[in-house]
Short mmCIF file of C-alpha atoms and ligand atoms in Angstrom, two decimals:
data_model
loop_
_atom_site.label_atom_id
_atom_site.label_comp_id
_atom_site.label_asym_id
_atom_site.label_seq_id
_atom_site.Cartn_x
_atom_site.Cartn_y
_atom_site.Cartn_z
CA UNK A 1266 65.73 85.08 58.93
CA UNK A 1267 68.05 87.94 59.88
CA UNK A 1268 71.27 87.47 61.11
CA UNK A 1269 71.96 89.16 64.30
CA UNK A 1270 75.31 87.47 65.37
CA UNK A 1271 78.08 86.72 62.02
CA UNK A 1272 80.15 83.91 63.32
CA UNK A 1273 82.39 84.54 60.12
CA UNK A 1274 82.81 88.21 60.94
CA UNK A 1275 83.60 87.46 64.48
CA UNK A 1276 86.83 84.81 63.51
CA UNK A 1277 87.87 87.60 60.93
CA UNK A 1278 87.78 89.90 63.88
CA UNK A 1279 89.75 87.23 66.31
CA UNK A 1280 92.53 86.46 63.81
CA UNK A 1281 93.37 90.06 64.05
CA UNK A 1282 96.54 90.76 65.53
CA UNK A 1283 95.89 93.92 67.13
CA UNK A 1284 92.71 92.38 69.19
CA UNK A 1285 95.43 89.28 70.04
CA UNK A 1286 98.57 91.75 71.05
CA UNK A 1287 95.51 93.73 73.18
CA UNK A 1288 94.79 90.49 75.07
CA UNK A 1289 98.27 90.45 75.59
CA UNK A 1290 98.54 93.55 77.16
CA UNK A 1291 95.77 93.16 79.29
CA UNK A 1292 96.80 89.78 80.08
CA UNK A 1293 100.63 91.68 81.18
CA UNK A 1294 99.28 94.32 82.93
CA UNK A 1295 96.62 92.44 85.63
CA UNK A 1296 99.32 90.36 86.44
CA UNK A 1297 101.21 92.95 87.45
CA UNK A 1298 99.22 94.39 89.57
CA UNK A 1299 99.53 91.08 91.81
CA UNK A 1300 102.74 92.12 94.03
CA UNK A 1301 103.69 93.42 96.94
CA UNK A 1302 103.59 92.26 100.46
CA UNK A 1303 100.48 90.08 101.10
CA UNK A 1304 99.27 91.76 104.44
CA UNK A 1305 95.83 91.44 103.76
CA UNK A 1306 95.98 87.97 102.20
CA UNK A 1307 93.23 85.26 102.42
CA UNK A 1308 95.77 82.78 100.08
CA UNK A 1309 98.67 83.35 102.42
CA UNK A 1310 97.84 82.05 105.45
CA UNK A 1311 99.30 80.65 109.21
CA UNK A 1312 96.12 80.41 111.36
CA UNK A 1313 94.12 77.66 111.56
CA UNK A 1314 90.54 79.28 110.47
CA UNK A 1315 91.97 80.72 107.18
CA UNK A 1316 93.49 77.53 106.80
CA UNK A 1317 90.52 75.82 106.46
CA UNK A 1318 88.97 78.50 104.55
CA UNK A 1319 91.53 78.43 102.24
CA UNK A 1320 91.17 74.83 101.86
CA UNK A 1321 87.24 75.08 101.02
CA UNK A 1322 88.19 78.01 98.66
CA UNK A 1323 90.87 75.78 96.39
CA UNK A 1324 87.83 73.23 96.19
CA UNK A 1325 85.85 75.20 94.70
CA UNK A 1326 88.53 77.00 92.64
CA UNK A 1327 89.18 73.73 91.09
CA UNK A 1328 86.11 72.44 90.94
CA UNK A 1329 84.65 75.69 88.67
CA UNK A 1330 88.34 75.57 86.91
CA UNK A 1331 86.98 72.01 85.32
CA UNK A 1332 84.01 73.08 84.87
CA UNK A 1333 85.03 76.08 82.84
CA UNK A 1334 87.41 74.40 80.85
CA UNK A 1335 84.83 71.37 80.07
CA UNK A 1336 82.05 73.87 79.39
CA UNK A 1337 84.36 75.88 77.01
CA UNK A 1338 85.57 73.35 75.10
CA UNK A 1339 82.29 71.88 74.62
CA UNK A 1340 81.29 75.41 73.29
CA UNK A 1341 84.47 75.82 71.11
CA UNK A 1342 83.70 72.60 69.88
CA UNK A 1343 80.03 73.06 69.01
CA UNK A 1344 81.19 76.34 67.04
CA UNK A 1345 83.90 74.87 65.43
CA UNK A 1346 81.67 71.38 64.43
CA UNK A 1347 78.01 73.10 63.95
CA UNK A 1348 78.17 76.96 64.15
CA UNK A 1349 79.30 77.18 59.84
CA UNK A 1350 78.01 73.41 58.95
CA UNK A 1351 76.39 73.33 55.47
CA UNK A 1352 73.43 72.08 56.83
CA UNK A 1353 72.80 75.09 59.52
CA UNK A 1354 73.70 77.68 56.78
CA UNK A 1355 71.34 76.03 54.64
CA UNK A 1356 68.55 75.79 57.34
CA UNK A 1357 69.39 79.49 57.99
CA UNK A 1358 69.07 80.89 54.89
CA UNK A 1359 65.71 78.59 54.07
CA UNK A 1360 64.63 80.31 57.69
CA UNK A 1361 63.86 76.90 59.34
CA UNK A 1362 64.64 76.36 62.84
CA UNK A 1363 67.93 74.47 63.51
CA UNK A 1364 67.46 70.37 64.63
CA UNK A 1365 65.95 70.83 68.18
CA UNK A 1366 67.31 68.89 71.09
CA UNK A 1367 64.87 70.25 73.78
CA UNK A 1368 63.50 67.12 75.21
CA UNK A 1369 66.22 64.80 75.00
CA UNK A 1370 65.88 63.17 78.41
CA UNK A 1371 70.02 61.99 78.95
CA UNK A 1372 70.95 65.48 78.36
CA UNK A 1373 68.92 67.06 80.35
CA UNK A 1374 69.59 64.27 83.24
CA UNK A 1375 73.20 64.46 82.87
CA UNK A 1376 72.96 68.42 83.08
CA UNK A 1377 70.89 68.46 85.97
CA UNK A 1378 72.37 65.53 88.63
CA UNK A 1379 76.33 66.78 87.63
CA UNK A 1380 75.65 70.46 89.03
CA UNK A 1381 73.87 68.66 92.38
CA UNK A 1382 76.81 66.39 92.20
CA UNK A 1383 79.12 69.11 92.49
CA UNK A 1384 76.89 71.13 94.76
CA UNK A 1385 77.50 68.41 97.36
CA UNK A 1386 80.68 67.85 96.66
CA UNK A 1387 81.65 71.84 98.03
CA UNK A 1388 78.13 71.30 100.63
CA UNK A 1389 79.35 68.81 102.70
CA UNK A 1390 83.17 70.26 103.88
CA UNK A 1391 81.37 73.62 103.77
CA UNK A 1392 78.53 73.19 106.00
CA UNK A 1393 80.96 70.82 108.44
CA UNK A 1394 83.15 74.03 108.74
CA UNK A 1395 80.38 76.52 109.25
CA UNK A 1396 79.53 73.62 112.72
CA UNK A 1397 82.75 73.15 113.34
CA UNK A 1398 83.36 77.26 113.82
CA UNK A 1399 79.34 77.49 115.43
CA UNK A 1400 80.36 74.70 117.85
CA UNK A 1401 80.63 77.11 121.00
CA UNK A 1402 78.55 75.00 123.41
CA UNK A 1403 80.81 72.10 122.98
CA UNK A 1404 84.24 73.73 123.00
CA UNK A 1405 85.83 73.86 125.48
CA UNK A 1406 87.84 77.14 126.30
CA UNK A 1407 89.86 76.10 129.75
CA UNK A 1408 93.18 75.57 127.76
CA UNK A 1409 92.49 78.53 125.81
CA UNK A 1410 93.53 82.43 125.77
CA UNK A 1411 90.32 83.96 126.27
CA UNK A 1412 89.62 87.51 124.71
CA UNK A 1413 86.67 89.90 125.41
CA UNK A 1414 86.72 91.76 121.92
CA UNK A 1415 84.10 95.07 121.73
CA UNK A 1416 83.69 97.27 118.43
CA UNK A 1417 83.62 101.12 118.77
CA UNK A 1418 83.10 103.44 116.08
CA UNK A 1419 86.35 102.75 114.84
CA UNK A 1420 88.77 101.19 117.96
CA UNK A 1421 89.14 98.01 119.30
CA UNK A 1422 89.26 96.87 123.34
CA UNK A 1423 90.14 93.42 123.79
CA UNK A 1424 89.78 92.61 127.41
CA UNK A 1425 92.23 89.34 128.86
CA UNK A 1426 89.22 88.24 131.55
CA UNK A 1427 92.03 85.21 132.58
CA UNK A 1428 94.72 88.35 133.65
CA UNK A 1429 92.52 91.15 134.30
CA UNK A 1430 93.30 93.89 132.27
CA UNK A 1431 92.12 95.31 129.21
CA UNK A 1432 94.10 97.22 125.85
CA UNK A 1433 93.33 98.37 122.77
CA UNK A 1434 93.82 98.10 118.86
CA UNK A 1435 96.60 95.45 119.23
CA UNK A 1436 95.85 91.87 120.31
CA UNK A 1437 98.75 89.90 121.56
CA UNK A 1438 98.47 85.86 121.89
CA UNK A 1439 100.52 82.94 121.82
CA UNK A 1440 101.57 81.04 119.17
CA UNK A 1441 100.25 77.44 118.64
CA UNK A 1442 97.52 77.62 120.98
CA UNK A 1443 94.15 78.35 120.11
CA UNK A 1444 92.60 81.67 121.05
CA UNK A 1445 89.13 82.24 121.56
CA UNK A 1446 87.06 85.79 120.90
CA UNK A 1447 84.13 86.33 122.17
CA UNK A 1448 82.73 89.40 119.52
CA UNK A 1449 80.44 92.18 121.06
CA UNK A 1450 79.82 95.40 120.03
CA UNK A 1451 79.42 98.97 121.40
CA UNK A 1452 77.73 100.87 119.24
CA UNK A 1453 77.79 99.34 115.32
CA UNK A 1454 78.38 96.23 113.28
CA UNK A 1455 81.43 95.93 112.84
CA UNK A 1456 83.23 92.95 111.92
CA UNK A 1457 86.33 91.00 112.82
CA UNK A 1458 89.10 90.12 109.84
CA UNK A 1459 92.40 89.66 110.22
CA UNK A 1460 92.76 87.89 106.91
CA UNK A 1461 95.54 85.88 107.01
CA UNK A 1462 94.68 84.17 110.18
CA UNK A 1463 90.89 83.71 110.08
CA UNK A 1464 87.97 84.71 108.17
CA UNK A 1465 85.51 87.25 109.41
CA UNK A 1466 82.77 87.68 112.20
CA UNK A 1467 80.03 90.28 112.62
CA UNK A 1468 80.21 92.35 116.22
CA UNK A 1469 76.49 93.14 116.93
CA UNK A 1470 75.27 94.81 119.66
CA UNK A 1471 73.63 92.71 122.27
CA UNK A 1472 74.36 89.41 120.29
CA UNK A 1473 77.32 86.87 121.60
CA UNK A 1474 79.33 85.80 118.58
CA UNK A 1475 82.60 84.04 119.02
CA UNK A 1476 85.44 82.96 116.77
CA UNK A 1477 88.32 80.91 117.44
CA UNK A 1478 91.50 79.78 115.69
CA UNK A 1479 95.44 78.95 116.13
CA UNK A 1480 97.80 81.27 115.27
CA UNK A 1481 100.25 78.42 113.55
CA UNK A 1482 103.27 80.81 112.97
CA UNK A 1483 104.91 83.97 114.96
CA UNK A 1484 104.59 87.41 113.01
CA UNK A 1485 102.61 90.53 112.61
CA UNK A 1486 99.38 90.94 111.25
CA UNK A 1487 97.11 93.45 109.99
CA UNK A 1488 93.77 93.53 110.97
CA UNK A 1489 90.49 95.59 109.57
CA UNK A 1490 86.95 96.58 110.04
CA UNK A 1491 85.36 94.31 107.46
CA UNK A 1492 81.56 95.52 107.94
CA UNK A 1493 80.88 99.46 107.14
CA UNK A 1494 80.13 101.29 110.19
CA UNK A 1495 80.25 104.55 108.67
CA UNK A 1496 83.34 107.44 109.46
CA UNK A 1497 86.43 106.50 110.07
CA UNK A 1498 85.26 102.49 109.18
CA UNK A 1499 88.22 102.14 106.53
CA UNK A 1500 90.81 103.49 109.10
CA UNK A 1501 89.18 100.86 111.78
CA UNK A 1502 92.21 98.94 111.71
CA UNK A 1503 94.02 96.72 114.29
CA UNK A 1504 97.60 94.59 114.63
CA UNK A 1505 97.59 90.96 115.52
CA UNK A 1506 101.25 90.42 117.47
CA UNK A 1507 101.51 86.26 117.26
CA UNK A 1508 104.63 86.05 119.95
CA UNK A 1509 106.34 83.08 121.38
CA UNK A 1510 105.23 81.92 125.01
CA UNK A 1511 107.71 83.95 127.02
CA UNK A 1512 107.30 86.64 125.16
CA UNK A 1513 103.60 86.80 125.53
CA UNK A 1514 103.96 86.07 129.01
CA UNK A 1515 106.37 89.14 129.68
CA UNK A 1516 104.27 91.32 128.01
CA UNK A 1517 100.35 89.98 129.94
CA UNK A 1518 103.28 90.73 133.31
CA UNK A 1519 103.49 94.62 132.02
CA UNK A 1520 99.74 94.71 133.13
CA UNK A 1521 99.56 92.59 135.96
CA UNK A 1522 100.41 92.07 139.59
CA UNK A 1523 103.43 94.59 140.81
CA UNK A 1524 103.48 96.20 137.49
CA UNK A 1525 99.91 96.95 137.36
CA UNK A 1526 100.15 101.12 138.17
CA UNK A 1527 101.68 102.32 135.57
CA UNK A 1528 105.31 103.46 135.74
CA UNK A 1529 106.18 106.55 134.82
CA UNK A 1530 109.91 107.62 134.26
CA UNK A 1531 111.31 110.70 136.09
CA UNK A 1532 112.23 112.19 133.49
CA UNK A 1533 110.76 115.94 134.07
CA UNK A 1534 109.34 116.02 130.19
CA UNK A 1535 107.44 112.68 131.11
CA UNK A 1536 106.25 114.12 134.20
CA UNK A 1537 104.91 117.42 132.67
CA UNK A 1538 103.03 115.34 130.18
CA UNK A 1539 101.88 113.18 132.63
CA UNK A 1540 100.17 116.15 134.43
CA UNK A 1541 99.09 117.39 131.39
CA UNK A 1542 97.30 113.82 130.34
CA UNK A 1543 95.26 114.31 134.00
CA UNK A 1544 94.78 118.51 133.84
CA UNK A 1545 94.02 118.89 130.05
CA UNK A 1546 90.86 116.20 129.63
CA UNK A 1547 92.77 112.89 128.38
CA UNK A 1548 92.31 110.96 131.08
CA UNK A 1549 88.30 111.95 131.35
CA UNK A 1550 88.27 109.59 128.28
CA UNK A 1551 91.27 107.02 128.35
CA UNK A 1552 92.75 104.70 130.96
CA UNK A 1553 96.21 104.30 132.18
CA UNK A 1554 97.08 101.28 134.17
CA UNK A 1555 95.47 101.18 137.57
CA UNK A 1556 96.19 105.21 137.87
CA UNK A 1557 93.26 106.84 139.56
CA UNK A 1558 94.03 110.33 137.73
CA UNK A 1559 93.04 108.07 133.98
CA UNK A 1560 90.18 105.78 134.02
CA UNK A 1561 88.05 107.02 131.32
CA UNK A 1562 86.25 104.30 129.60
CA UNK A 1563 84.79 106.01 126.12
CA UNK A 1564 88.33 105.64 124.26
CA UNK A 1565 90.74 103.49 123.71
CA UNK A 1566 93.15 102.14 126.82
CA UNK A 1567 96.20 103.70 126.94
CA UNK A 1568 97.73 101.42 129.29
CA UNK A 1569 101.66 100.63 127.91
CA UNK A 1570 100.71 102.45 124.91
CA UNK A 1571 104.49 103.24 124.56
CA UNK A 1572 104.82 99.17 123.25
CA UNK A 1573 102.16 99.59 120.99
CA UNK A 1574 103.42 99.63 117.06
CA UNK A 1575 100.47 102.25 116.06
CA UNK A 1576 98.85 105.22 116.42
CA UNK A 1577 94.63 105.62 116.47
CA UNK A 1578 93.72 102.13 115.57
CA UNK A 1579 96.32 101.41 112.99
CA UNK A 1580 96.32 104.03 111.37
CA UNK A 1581 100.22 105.03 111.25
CA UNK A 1582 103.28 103.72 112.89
CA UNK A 1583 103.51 104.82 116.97
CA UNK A 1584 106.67 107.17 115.84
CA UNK A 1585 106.40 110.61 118.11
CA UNK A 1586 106.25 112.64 115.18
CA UNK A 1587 102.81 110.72 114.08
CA UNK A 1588 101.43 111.04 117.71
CA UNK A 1589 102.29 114.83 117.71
CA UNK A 1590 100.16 115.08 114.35
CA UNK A 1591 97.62 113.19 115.92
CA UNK A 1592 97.31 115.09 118.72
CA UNK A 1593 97.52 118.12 116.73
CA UNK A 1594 94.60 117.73 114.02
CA UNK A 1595 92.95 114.54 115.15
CA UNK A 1596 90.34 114.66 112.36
CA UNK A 1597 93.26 115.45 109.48
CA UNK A 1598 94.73 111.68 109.98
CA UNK A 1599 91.19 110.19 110.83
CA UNK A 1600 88.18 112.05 109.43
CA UNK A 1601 85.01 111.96 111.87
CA UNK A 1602 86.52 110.06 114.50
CA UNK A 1603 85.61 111.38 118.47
CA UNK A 1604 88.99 112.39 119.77
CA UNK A 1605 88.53 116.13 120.12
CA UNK A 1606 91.46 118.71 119.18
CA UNK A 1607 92.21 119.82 122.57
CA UNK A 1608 95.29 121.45 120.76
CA UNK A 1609 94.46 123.53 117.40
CA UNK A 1610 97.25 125.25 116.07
CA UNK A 1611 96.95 127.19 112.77
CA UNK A 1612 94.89 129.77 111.78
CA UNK A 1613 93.72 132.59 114.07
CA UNK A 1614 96.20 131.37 116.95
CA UNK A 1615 99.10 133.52 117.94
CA UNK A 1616 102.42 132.16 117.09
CA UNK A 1617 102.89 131.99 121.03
CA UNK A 1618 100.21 130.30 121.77
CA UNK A 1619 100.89 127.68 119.45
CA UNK A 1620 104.92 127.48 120.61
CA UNK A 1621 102.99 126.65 124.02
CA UNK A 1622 100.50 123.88 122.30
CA UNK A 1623 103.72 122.30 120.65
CA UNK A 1624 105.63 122.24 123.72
CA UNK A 1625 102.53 120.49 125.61
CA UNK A 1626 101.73 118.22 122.94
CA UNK A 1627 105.64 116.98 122.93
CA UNK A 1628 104.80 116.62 126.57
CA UNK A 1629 102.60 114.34 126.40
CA UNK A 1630 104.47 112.16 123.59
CA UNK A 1631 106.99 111.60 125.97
CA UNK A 1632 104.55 110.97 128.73
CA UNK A 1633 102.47 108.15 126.13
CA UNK A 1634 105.74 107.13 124.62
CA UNK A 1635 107.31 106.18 127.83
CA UNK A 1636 104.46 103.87 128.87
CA UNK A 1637 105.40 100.17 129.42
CA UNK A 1638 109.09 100.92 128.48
CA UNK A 1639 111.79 98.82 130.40
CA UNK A 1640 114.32 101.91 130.81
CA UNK A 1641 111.08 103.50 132.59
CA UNK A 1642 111.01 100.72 134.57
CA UNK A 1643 114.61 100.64 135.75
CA UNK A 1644 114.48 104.50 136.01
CA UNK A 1645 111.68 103.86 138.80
CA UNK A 1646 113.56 100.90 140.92
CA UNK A 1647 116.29 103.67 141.35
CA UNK A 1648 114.60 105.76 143.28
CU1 LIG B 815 83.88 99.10 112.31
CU2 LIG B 815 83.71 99.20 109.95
#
């Protein structure tokens, strides 16, 4: 019988130290490769979805851990007891089949009820999480913050139906009280995943999904497009801001009641962009506040967009010089997104005409920047 697979060759191979110090290397290098802040962590987690995820996952990390090492010693064993016996070398070389154990009626008992064992072992939590997070008709959402959350090719609105106004790319809530999202799309799938606080959910057009969790601790978190929705879907990002009661509460009062038209500081910069934001074609597209110049509906909100912490859906930090870039070559930071370029500079434009885009486009930094500000605020009680 020919020999296809030399066990002997193999533990020659093994003993080598080169193959051992390459393990080793390996072995050094993936571990370093773990580091780094954990933004997108599903094994770091304060909300109370990932939680239980997280808790389902370790189950079943365990669970195949001891089944791993069980199996492998069983193999290691088997190679170390039968693989180089006398008898099987003898068999081998006389070309007879090894002793057969197909048939024995134990073994193949115990092999098939431990997997079902351990197959309801991870069922039963799993499939009472899956009803638990389904169980929409019996939860009750009075005591909860309520968000309208819709997709676009590649923002986010969430819409606060309880207040009465609606933003964009950053959802704020409370800590330690559970927030529900009801998930709808506007164009897309998309999905919902903010890792360290829940898993995700699919936003499909004309379909109602919801997902719910606590935010357990205060803090910042990063959000993404988990399902591909072509373009710009990597750069679909969003920010989760988990604040403390009052602090939530000031910030749902920068879009309500007096507040609710959107302050704009005197400062004559802040008024030219302003003017620009209505004359140049922003506001056919975005809303400000309860201003009747911006109510545009096909982009993102730009109601207080000066306390937002990015710029186009998280894709860099809300710094004027990113917004000037932004507004300068929309498609450079973003590829294929729908913002136009409303100011090209570069090629085949006149060094004055570009002198005049830059001073516009600073305009309406200022003008965005200053948006939900306090010292905006305080500028407009002193008139
Ligand atoms: Cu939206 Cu990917």
């Amino acid at each position: 019988m020919k020999k296809y697979f030399d066990l002997a060759r193999v533990g020659r191979m093994l003993r080598k130290r080169t193959v051992v110090s390459m393990a080793a290397l390996a072995l050094i290098l993936l571990l370093s490769s773990c580091g780094g802040d954990y933004i997108y962590s599903t094994l770091d987690v304060t909300g109370s979805a990932a939680k239980d995820q997280l808790s389902l996952f370790m189950l079943t990390f365990w669970l195949g851990l001891i089944v791993f090492v069980v199996v492998s010693a069983a193999f290691c064993y088997s190679l170390w007891r039968f693989g180089m016996s006398k008898k099987a070398k003898e068999e081998s070389d006389a070309g007879e089949m090894p002793t057969q154990t197909h048939g024995n009626a134990t073994i193949e008992i115990i092999w098939t009820v431990l997997p079902i064992l351990l197959l309801i072992i991870i069922g039963i939590p799993t499939v009472k999480q899956i009803w638990e997070q389904e169980d929409v008709a019996l939860h009750d959402v009075s005591d909860d913050i309520v968000v309208n959350v819709t997709g676009y090719q590649w923002w986010w609105e969430f819409e606060y139906p309880e207040y009465g106004f609606t933003t964009a790319n950053e959802l704020v809530i409370p800590v330690g009280k559970r927030v529900t999202l009801n998930l709808q799309s506007g164009d897309v799938l998309h999905s919902f995943w903010v890792p360290r606080l829940s898993g995700k959910k699919d936003l499909i057009p004309n379909q109602d999904n919801v997902l719910f969790f606590t935010p357990e601790e205060e803090g910042y978190y990063y959000g993404q497009c988990a399902e591909l929705c072509l373009g710009a879907h990597a750069y679909m990002r969003f920010r989760v801001l988990v604040e403390n009661e009052t602090d939530f509460q000031a910030w749902t009062e920068k879009f309500t009641g007096d507040t609710v038209l959107q302050q704009v500081s005197l400062d004559p910069q802040v008024q030219r962009g302003k003017l620009l934001f209505k004359n140049k074609g922003c506001a056919g597209c975005h809303a400000v506040g309860n201003e009747n110049y911006a109510y545009g509906q096909d982009a993102p909100d730009l109601t207080n967009f000066g306390l937002r912490t990015t710029v186009a859906a998280g894709r860099v930090p809300n710094t004027p010089e990113n917004l000037a870039s932004w507004l300068r070559n929309p498609q450079e930071l973003k590829p294929t997104n729908y913002m136009p370029t409303l100011w090209p500079i570069g090629e085949g434009v006149s060094d004055e005409v570009a002198q005049q885009r830059e001073e516009e486009i600073a305009a309406i930094v200022a003008y965005l920047q200053s948006l939900g500000k306090d010292d905006v605020q305080q500028a407009q009680a002193g008139l």
